[in-house]
Amino acid sequence: MELAGLEKISDFCWEIPPQGKMRVPVLIYGSEKIVQAMDQKVAEQASNVASLPGIVKASFVMPDAHWGYGFPIGGVAAYDPEEGGVISAGGVGFDISCGVRTLLTGLKEKDIQPIKNKLAELLFKEIPAGVGSHGKIVLDKAEIDKMLEGGAKWAIAKGYGQQKDLDRIEEQGCMPGADPQAVSHLAKERQAKEMGTLGSGNHYAEVQVVGKIFDEALAKIFSIHQGDIVVSIHCGSRGLGHQIGTDYLKEMVVCAQKLKIDLPERELACAPIASELGKRYLGAMRAGINCALANRQIITQLIRNVFSYFFPGIELPILYDVSHNTCKVEKHAVNGHLKELYVHRKGATRAFGPNNPEIPQDFREAGQPVLIGGSMGTHSYILVGTTQSEQLAFSSAVHGAGRAMSRSKALKEWKGKEIIRNLEQKGIIIKAVSERGVAEEAPLAYKDVSDVVEAAHNAGLAKLVARLDPLICIKG
DNA sequence: ATGTAC
């Protein structure tokens, strides 16, 4: 991106002032280096987002942003229903409620060293992964509806986990307002055999060691210490979320035409929040959120079973579970007034600061854990939400490294086998269904996640707490 | 991300 077209607000914030059909400015967060490396298309897309009806304050761009469908991935936009605001399927993304969950193990690296290979093999055997992967769980129509209403709460009632897990999950593990009736039969059909599966692309289950602590006091509150083993899951709502996105984008294109909403691009299809379609999408999207929460809950239990085999009696409590592809109704201060807004976070993690009532009691004074998954073979990070982030981007932060290279280009550049061998030499075990998938996810096909989180930290979007280094990575 | 294109 050309810095010349931007107004520098601070060392970590750049503005595109409103022009043309833009109703509000675009605010891009990141260092000069990061913003320069950002695709020009992100500026265009974020400007388009700023032109949609009812947008409040600004169209925000996180440091890890890259080109997406309509809305950039790494974008945050809030719309006001009282100002004719809209809700957009493209503003949430296809993988509804994709997110990261981190589990604590209480183990140290030396504890797993003797069984590392066996642990990797058993995790790979027990967690279904890959495109179209099916689990052992098959849901009938009635049970799918219950899952879509209950989320992780449903999964726990089915025996996948414990009641206390819910305290550490966004929305207490169950998104209210989900409407299974708003989800197509096709979407449900696709999901019937996909519960408890990882999927493909950048999704993974990873055994990690806490490699660095940035803030001792906060790390202690999160129960993480240097050398601790943790397990992180990065996945979403699988075929169901994708189908909801596909179904509603089509409907929203028709709706926007009918209502003569001036769309800069067809991909920005949306519906007024107050419209029948808007409400129906919200109900379906919330069902998608519950699907993702249930999915991560089931995978959690599969992981617990594997760890129990090696470490009888081990618990693996949840540190936290947070999504980075959602639209949530939240109250935010706008010009001194508290307003109920529809906050789209597409490839952006919710990052509530201290004292927010949505945060688990144990973390209330510290702030919400912000879980940032890296790309394969690279670091992941735990940050914490700040008070400042509320003002900066409706309490949002980055979500991960973000692609630097297209999948097709990555395929030409690398072979899966050599990537696996290179990482093995660094002590990282990759267990993957598809060698092609590994090549597409090559570490160098992504931006440097460390740069991205550092920028988020410096911009004040969230605060660095700990770095996680990969030991075993299970991939689709 | 995705029954990796309807």
mmCIF file of C-alpha atoms in Angstrom, chain A residues 8-302:
data_model
loop_
_atom_site.group_PDB
_atom_site.id
_atom_site.type_symbol
_atom_site.label_atom_id
_atom_site.label_comp_id
_atom_site.label_asym_id
_atom_site.label_seq_id
_atom_site.Cartn_x
_atom_site.Cartn_y
_atom_site.Cartn_z
ATOM 1 C CA LYS A 8 -0.409 9.577 9.391
ATOM 2 C CA ILE A 9 -2.302 9.770 12.694
ATOM 3 C CA SER A 10 0.446 8.172 14.784
ATOM 4 C CA ASP A 11 3.351 5.762 14.297
ATOM 5 C CA PHE A 12 0.812 2.934 14.258
ATOM 6 C CA CYS A 13 -2.330 4.453 12.769
ATOM 7 C CA TRP A 14 -3.023 5.685 9.234
ATOM 8 C CA GLU A 15 -6.148 7.292 7.852
ATOM 9 C CA ILE A 16 -7.887 7.378 4.515
ATOM 10 C CA PRO A 17 -10.155 10.441 4.858
ATOM 11 C CA PRO A 18 -13.712 10.068 3.562
ATOM 12 C CA GLN A 19 -13.902 10.556 -0.195
ATOM 13 C CA GLY A 20 -16.442 9.664 -2.844
ATOM 14 C CA LYS A 21 -19.163 7.509 -1.313
ATOM 15 C CA MET A 22 -17.329 6.882 1.967
ATOM 16 C CA ARG A 23 -19.439 7.870 4.978
ATOM 17 C CA VAL A 24 -16.579 7.562 7.489
ATOM 18 C CA PRO A 25 -12.788 7.343 7.256
ATOM 19 C CA VAL A 26 -10.740 4.156 7.041
ATOM 20 C CA LEU A 27 -8.311 3.701 9.931
ATOM 21 C CA ILE A 28 -5.435 1.297 9.314
ATOM 22 C CA TYR A 29 -3.402 0.049 12.268
ATOM 23 C CA GLY A 30 0.183 -1.071 11.817
ATOM 24 C CA SER A 31 3.798 0.022 11.594
ATOM 25 C CA GLU A 32 5.021 1.809 8.472
ATOM 26 C CA LYS A 33 6.585 -1.475 7.340
ATOM 27 C CA ILE A 34 3.360 -3.433 7.806
ATOM 28 C CA VAL A 35 1.137 -0.876 6.105
ATOM 29 C CA GLN A 36 3.553 -0.594 3.183
ATOM 30 C CA ALA A 37 3.508 -4.372 2.737
ATOM 31 C CA MET A 38 -0.301 -4.457 2.848
ATOM 32 C CA ASP A 39 -2.154 -5.149 -0.393
ATOM 33 C CA GLN A 40 -3.537 -1.991 -2.045
ATOM 34 C CA LYS A 41 -6.752 -3.962 -2.433
ATOM 35 C CA VAL A 42 -7.231 -3.770 1.361
ATOM 36 C CA ALA A 43 -7.507 0.032 1.146
ATOM 37 C CA GLU A 44 -10.084 -0.292 -1.633
ATOM 38 C CA GLN A 45 -12.093 -2.904 0.224
ATOM 39 C CA ALA A 46 -11.996 -1.030 3.543
ATOM 40 C CA SER A 47 -13.121 2.133 1.708
ATOM 41 C CA ASN A 48 -16.020 0.190 0.204
ATOM 42 C CA VAL A 49 -16.977 -1.020 3.687
ATOM 43 C CA ALA A 50 -16.954 2.639 4.814
ATOM 44 C CA SER A 51 -19.581 3.446 2.178
ATOM 45 C CA LEU A 52 -22.263 1.051 3.428
ATOM 46 C CA PRO A 53 -25.310 2.551 5.193
ATOM 47 C CA GLY A 54 -25.180 3.115 8.943
ATOM 48 C CA ILE A 55 -21.449 2.594 9.456
ATOM 49 C CA VAL A 56 -20.237 4.190 12.667
ATOM 50 C CA LYS A 57 -16.940 5.947 13.408
ATOM 51 C CA ALA A 58 -14.639 4.259 10.871
ATOM 52 C CA SER A 59 -13.889 1.205 8.784
ATOM 53 C CA PHE A 60 -11.028 -0.342 10.737
ATOM 54 C CA VAL A 61 -8.126 -2.369 9.343
ATOM 55 C CA MET A 62 -6.028 -4.569 11.631
ATOM 56 C CA PRO A 63 -2.269 -5.003 11.078
ATOM 57 C CA ASP A 64 -2.745 -8.538 9.674
ATOM 58 C CA ALA A 65 -5.306 -7.508 7.057
ATOM 59 C CA HIS A 66 -5.338 -8.974 3.606
ATOM 60 C CA TRP A 67 -7.648 -9.150 0.612
ATOM 61 C CA GLY A 68 -10.945 -10.978 1.249
ATOM 62 C CA TYR A 69 -14.387 -11.548 -0.238
ATOM 63 C CA GLY A 70 -15.933 -8.057 -0.269
ATOM 64 C CA PHE A 71 -14.708 -7.061 3.182
ATOM 65 C CA PRO A 72 -10.990 -7.377 3.937
ATOM 66 C CA ILE A 73 -9.916 -10.167 6.281
ATOM 67 C CA GLY A 74 -8.626 -8.284 9.307
ATOM 68 C CA GLY A 75 -11.431 -5.733 9.127
ATOM 69 C CA VAL A 76 -13.762 -4.353 11.790
ATOM 70 C CA ALA A 77 -16.932 -2.417 10.965
ATOM 71 C CA ALA A 78 -19.861 -1.498 13.218
ATOM 72 C CA TYR A 79 -23.275 -0.515 11.884
ATOM 73 C CA ASP A 80 -26.070 1.281 13.724
ATOM 74 C CA PRO A 81 -29.596 -0.135 13.206
ATOM 75 C CA GLU A 82 -31.045 3.291 14.054
ATOM 76 C CA GLU A 83 -29.137 4.834 11.166
ATOM 77 C CA GLY A 84 -30.271 2.305 8.578
ATOM 78 C CA GLY A 85 -27.289 0.097 9.353
ATOM 79 C CA VAL A 86 -26.669 -3.161 7.543
ATOM 80 C CA ILE A 87 -25.499 -6.668 8.295
ATOM 81 C CA SER A 88 -23.360 -8.446 5.721
ATOM 82 C CA ALA A 89 -22.549 -12.125 5.242
ATOM 83 C CA GLY A 90 -19.310 -11.086 3.531
ATOM 84 C CA GLY A 91 -18.481 -8.969 6.574
ATOM 85 C CA VAL A 92 -18.429 -12.069 8.758
ATOM 86 C CA GLY A 93 -16.778 -14.403 6.277
ATOM 87 C CA PHE A 94 -17.493 -17.923 5.115
ATOM 88 C CA ASP A 95 -15.976 -19.667 8.107
ATOM 89 C CA ILE A 96 -18.444 -18.323 10.636
ATOM 90 C CA SER A 97 -17.019 -18.144 14.155
ATOM 91 C CA CYS A 98 -13.666 -19.556 13.207
ATOM 92 C CA GLY A 99 -11.622 -19.113 16.347
ATOM 93 C CA VAL A 100 -8.941 -20.276 18.717
ATOM 94 C CA ARG A 101 -9.244 -22.244 21.936
ATOM 95 C CA THR A 102 -6.260 -22.850 24.202
ATOM 96 C CA LEU A 103 -6.111 -25.630 26.799
ATOM 97 C CA LEU A 104 -3.773 -25.720 29.802
ATOM 98 C CA THR A 105 -2.079 -29.034 30.586
ATOM 99 C CA GLY A 106 -0.036 -28.382 33.735
ATOM 100 C CA LEU A 107 2.788 -30.284 31.982
ATOM 101 C CA LYS A 108 6.314 -29.126 31.185
ATOM 102 C CA GLU A 109 8.222 -29.831 27.978
ATOM 103 C CA LYS A 110 10.298 -32.554 29.665
ATOM 104 C CA ASP A 111 7.081 -34.414 30.532
ATOM 105 C CA ILE A 112 6.082 -34.884 26.920
ATOM 106 C CA GLN A 113 9.568 -35.274 25.406
ATOM 107 C CA PRO A 114 9.756 -39.095 25.924
ATOM 108 C CA ILE A 115 6.341 -39.668 24.294
ATOM 109 C CA LYS A 116 6.319 -36.820 21.780
ATOM 110 C CA ASN A 117 6.125 -39.026 18.676
ATOM 111 C CA LYS A 118 3.476 -41.315 20.126
ATOM 112 C CA LEU A 119 1.463 -38.318 21.285
ATOM 113 C CA ALA A 120 1.604 -36.836 17.787
ATOM 114 C CA GLU A 121 0.509 -40.122 16.223
ATOM 115 C CA LEU A 122 -2.403 -40.619 18.588
ATOM 116 C CA LEU A 123 -3.617 -37.020 18.244
ATOM 117 C CA PHE A 124 -3.475 -37.400 14.461
ATOM 118 C CA LYS A 125 -5.392 -40.677 14.687
ATOM 119 C CA GLU A 126 -8.096 -39.342 16.992
ATOM 120 C CA ILE A 127 -8.786 -35.874 15.528
ATOM 121 C CA PRO A 128 -10.412 -36.091 12.090
ATOM 122 C CA ALA A 129 -8.854 -33.512 9.770
ATOM 123 C CA GLY A 130 -8.899 -32.501 6.139
ATOM 124 C CA VAL A 131 -11.393 -31.344 3.535
ATOM 125 C CA GLY A 132 -14.634 -33.266 3.869
ATOM 126 C CA SER A 133 -13.398 -35.116 6.932
ATOM 127 C CA HIS A 134 -16.032 -36.949 8.935
ATOM 128 C CA GLY A 135 -16.067 -37.765 12.612
ATOM 129 C CA LYS A 136 -17.581 -40.670 14.501
ATOM 130 C CA ILE A 137 -20.489 -38.466 15.524
ATOM 131 C CA VAL A 138 -23.456 -38.451 13.163
ATOM 132 C CA LEU A 139 -26.333 -36.124 13.974
ATOM 133 C CA ASP A 140 -29.914 -36.539 12.810
ATOM 134 C CA LYS A 141 -32.038 -33.528 11.909
ATOM 135 C CA ALA A 142 -33.476 -32.971 15.375
ATOM 136 C CA GLU A 143 -30.065 -33.255 17.021
ATOM 137 C CA ILE A 144 -28.504 -30.786 14.564
ATOM 138 C CA ASP A 145 -31.092 -28.201 15.565
ATOM 139 C CA LYS A 146 -30.301 -28.809 19.235
ATOM 140 C CA MET A 147 -26.592 -28.392 18.488
ATOM 141 C CA LEU A 148 -27.244 -25.135 16.611
ATOM 142 C CA GLU A 149 -29.151 -23.780 19.609
ATOM 143 C CA GLY A 150 -26.862 -25.091 22.317
ATOM 144 C CA GLY A 151 -23.266 -24.744 21.070
ATOM 145 C CA ALA A 152 -20.617 -25.988 23.508
ATOM 146 C CA LYS A 153 -23.345 -26.353 26.131
ATOM 147 C CA TRP A 154 -25.003 -28.968 23.893
ATOM 148 C CA ALA A 155 -21.681 -30.769 23.411
ATOM 149 C CA ILE A 156 -21.061 -30.902 27.160
ATOM 150 C CA ALA A 157 -24.559 -32.313 27.755
ATOM 151 C CA LYS A 158 -23.610 -35.012 25.215
ATOM 152 C CA GLY A 159 -20.588 -35.917 27.319
ATOM 153 C CA TYR A 160 -17.925 -33.840 25.578
ATOM 154 C CA GLY A 161 -16.487 -31.910 28.456
ATOM 155 C CA GLN A 162 -17.438 -30.442 31.785
ATOM 156 C CA GLN A 163 -19.807 -27.756 32.959
ATOM 157 C CA LYS A 164 -16.943 -25.565 34.155
ATOM 158 C CA ASP A 165 -15.580 -25.387 30.597
ATOM 159 C CA LEU A 166 -18.398 -22.967 29.795
ATOM 160 C CA ASP A 167 -16.978 -20.199 32.018
ATOM 161 C CA ARG A 168 -13.960 -19.938 29.739
ATOM 162 C CA ILE A 169 -15.788 -19.731 26.426
ATOM 163 C CA GLU A 170 -17.041 -16.576 24.686
ATOM 164 C CA GLU A 171 -20.814 -16.271 25.291
ATOM 165 C CA GLN A 172 -20.488 -18.967 27.997
ATOM 166 C CA GLY A 173 -20.335 -21.496 25.182
ATOM 167 C CA CYS A 174 -23.845 -20.797 23.903
ATOM 168 C CA MET A 175 -24.745 -17.917 21.593
ATOM 169 C CA PRO A 176 -28.285 -16.721 22.334
ATOM 170 C CA GLY A 177 -30.623 -15.884 19.465
ATOM 171 C CA ALA A 178 -29.548 -18.743 17.196
ATOM 172 C CA ASP A 179 -32.292 -19.771 14.774
ATOM 173 C CA PRO A 180 -31.918 -23.288 13.317
ATOM 174 C CA GLN A 181 -34.950 -22.568 11.083
ATOM 175 C CA ALA A 182 -32.896 -19.913 9.316
ATOM 176 C CA VAL A 183 -30.254 -22.493 8.344
ATOM 177 C CA SER A 184 -30.815 -24.350 5.056
ATOM 178 C CA HIS A 185 -31.262 -28.123 4.896
ATOM 179 C CA LEU A 186 -28.183 -28.294 2.709
ATOM 180 C CA ALA A 187 -26.083 -26.544 5.353
ATOM 181 C CA LYS A 188 -27.327 -28.971 8.004
ATOM 182 C CA GLU A 189 -26.816 -31.947 5.741
ATOM 183 C CA ARG A 190 -23.221 -30.947 5.090
ATOM 184 C CA GLN A 191 -22.603 -30.696 8.829
ATOM 185 C CA ALA A 192 -24.285 -33.957 9.903
ATOM 186 C CA LYS A 193 -21.007 -35.942 9.871
ATOM 187 C CA GLU A 194 -18.547 -33.088 10.395
ATOM 188 C CA MET A 195 -18.851 -32.465 14.129
ATOM 189 C CA GLY A 196 -15.552 -32.727 15.943
ATOM 190 C CA THR A 197 -13.468 -32.331 12.800
ATOM 191 C CA LEU A 198 -10.663 -29.884 12.188
ATOM 192 C CA GLY A 199 -11.114 -29.048 8.518
ATOM 193 C CA SER A 200 -8.279 -27.846 6.316
ATOM 194 C CA GLY A 201 -6.375 -24.726 5.297
ATOM 195 C CA ASN A 202 -4.849 -22.870 8.227
ATOM 196 C CA HIS A 203 -6.830 -24.868 10.786
ATOM 197 C CA TYR A 204 -4.936 -27.040 13.236
ATOM 198 C CA ALA A 205 -4.628 -28.618 16.641
ATOM 199 C CA GLU A 206 -1.236 -27.843 18.108
ATOM 200 C CA VAL A 207 0.786 -28.836 21.155
ATOM 201 C CA GLN A 208 2.814 -25.797 22.153
ATOM 202 C CA VAL A 209 5.325 -24.749 24.775
ATOM 203 C CA VAL A 210 5.224 -21.311 26.396
ATOM 204 C CA GLY A 211 8.458 -19.896 24.942
ATOM 205 C CA LYS A 212 8.382 -16.372 26.273
ATOM 206 C CA ILE A 213 6.477 -14.341 28.822
ATOM 207 C CA PHE A 214 6.052 -10.617 28.105
ATOM 208 C CA ASP A 215 3.968 -9.791 31.160
ATOM 209 C CA GLU A 216 4.534 -11.935 34.265
ATOM 210 C CA ALA A 217 1.577 -10.617 36.247
ATOM 211 C CA LEU A 218 -0.942 -11.170 33.453
ATOM 212 C CA ALA A 219 0.540 -14.555 32.551
ATOM 213 C CA LYS A 220 0.067 -15.626 36.159
ATOM 214 C CA ILE A 221 -3.588 -14.607 36.072
ATOM 215 C CA PHE A 222 -3.968 -16.693 32.887
ATOM 216 C CA SER A 223 -2.152 -19.620 34.645
ATOM 217 C CA ILE A 224 0.677 -19.727 32.121
ATOM 218 C CA HIS A 225 4.375 -19.973 32.930
ATOM 219 C CA GLN A 226 7.573 -20.252 30.929
ATOM 220 C CA GLY A 227 8.030 -23.856 29.705
ATOM 221 C CA ASP A 228 4.394 -24.873 30.210
ATOM 222 C CA ILE A 229 2.760 -27.152 27.646
ATOM 223 C CA VAL A 230 -0.535 -25.905 26.227
ATOM 224 C CA VAL A 231 -2.729 -27.162 23.389
ATOM 225 C CA SER A 232 -4.438 -24.827 20.926
ATOM 226 C CA ILE A 233 -7.256 -25.552 18.514
ATOM 227 C CA HIS A 234 -7.908 -23.322 15.514
ATOM 228 C CA CYS A 235 -11.049 -24.183 13.548
ATOM 229 C CA GLY A 236 -14.589 -23.069 12.853
ATOM 230 C CA SER A 237 -18.036 -24.090 11.707
ATOM 231 C CA ARG A 238 -16.906 -26.300 8.802
ATOM 232 C CA GLY A 239 -19.357 -26.962 5.972
ATOM 233 C CA LEU A 240 -22.308 -25.486 7.835
ATOM 234 C CA GLY A 241 -20.855 -22.007 8.207
ATOM 235 C CA HIS A 242 -19.649 -22.035 4.626
ATOM 236 C CA GLN A 243 -23.066 -23.003 3.326
ATOM 237 C CA ILE A 244 -24.784 -20.315 5.440
ATOM 238 C CA GLY A 245 -22.407 -17.762 3.938
ATOM 239 C CA THR A 246 -23.087 -18.989 0.407
ATOM 240 C CA ASP A 247 -26.871 -19.092 0.900
ATOM 241 C CA TYR A 248 -27.170 -15.634 2.420
ATOM 242 C CA LEU A 249 -24.746 -13.864 0.114
ATOM 243 C CA LYS A 250 -27.016 -14.812 -2.769
ATOM 244 C CA GLU A 251 -30.079 -13.539 -0.942
ATOM 245 C CA MET A 252 -28.313 -10.348 0.105
ATOM 246 C CA VAL A 253 -27.336 -9.527 -3.475
ATOM 247 C CA VAL A 254 -31.021 -9.664 -4.438
ATOM 248 C CA CYS A 255 -32.071 -7.716 -1.328
ATOM 249 C CA ALA A 256 -29.532 -4.926 -1.899
ATOM 250 C CA GLN A 257 -30.684 -4.549 -5.513
ATOM 251 C CA LYS A 258 -34.326 -4.461 -4.491
ATOM 252 C CA LEU A 259 -33.753 -1.849 -1.779
ATOM 253 C CA LYS A 260 -31.410 0.079 -4.091
ATOM 254 C CA ILE A 261 -28.552 -0.025 -1.578
ATOM 255 C CA ASP A 262 -25.671 1.499 -3.515
ATOM 256 C CA LEU A 263 -23.062 -1.279 -3.446
ATOM 257 C CA PRO A 264 -19.559 -0.357 -4.627
ATOM 258 C CA GLU A 265 -19.124 -4.036 -5.465
ATOM 259 C CA ARG A 266 -21.461 -7.017 -5.645
ATOM 260 C CA GLU A 267 -19.409 -8.817 -2.987
ATOM 261 C CA LEU A 268 -20.467 -6.241 -0.387
ATOM 262 C CA ALA A 269 -23.988 -7.653 -0.481
ATOM 263 C CA CYS A 270 -25.843 -6.851 2.728
ATOM 264 C CA ALA A 271 -29.296 -6.371 4.228
ATOM 265 C CA PRO A 272 -30.646 -3.750 6.622
ATOM 266 C CA ILE A 273 -30.305 -4.980 10.215
ATOM 267 C CA ALA A 274 -34.000 -4.241 10.709
ATOM 268 C CA SER A 275 -35.104 -6.207 7.621
ATOM 269 C CA GLU A 276 -36.516 -9.733 7.606
ATOM 270 C CA LEU A 277 -33.440 -10.972 5.766
ATOM 271 C CA GLY A 278 -31.099 -9.172 8.132
ATOM 272 C CA LYS A 279 -32.757 -10.766 11.151
ATOM 273 C CA ARG A 280 -32.821 -14.174 9.504
ATOM 274 C CA TYR A 281 -29.121 -14.001 8.648
ATOM 275 C CA LEU A 282 -28.349 -12.966 12.231
ATOM 276 C CA GLY A 283 -30.228 -16.053 13.483
ATOM 277 C CA ALA A 284 -28.422 -18.324 11.030
ATOM 278 C CA MET A 285 -25.027 -16.758 11.731
ATOM 279 C CA ARG A 286 -25.561 -17.243 15.463
ATOM 280 C CA ALA A 287 -26.424 -20.893 14.787
ATOM 281 C CA GLY A 288 -23.083 -21.011 12.931
ATOM 282 C CA ILE A 289 -21.372 -19.590 16.017
ATOM 283 C CA ASN A 290 -22.858 -22.391 18.116
ATOM 284 C CA CYS A 291 -21.730 -24.964 15.564
ATOM 285 C CA ALA A 292 -18.152 -23.698 15.838
ATOM 286 C CA LEU A 293 -18.320 -23.651 19.644
ATOM 287 C CA ALA A 294 -19.678 -27.219 19.695
ATOM 288 C CA ASN A 295 -17.007 -28.290 17.216
ATOM 289 C CA ARG A 296 -14.146 -26.891 19.292
ATOM 290 C CA GLN A 297 -15.721 -28.433 22.405
ATOM 291 C CA ILE A 298 -15.805 -31.917 20.872
ATOM 292 C CA ILE A 299 -12.236 -31.610 19.599
ATOM 293 C CA THR A 300 -11.234 -30.513 23.116
ATOM 294 C CA GLN A 301 -12.603 -33.760 24.485
ATOM 295 C CA LEU A 302 -10.834 -35.839 21.795
#
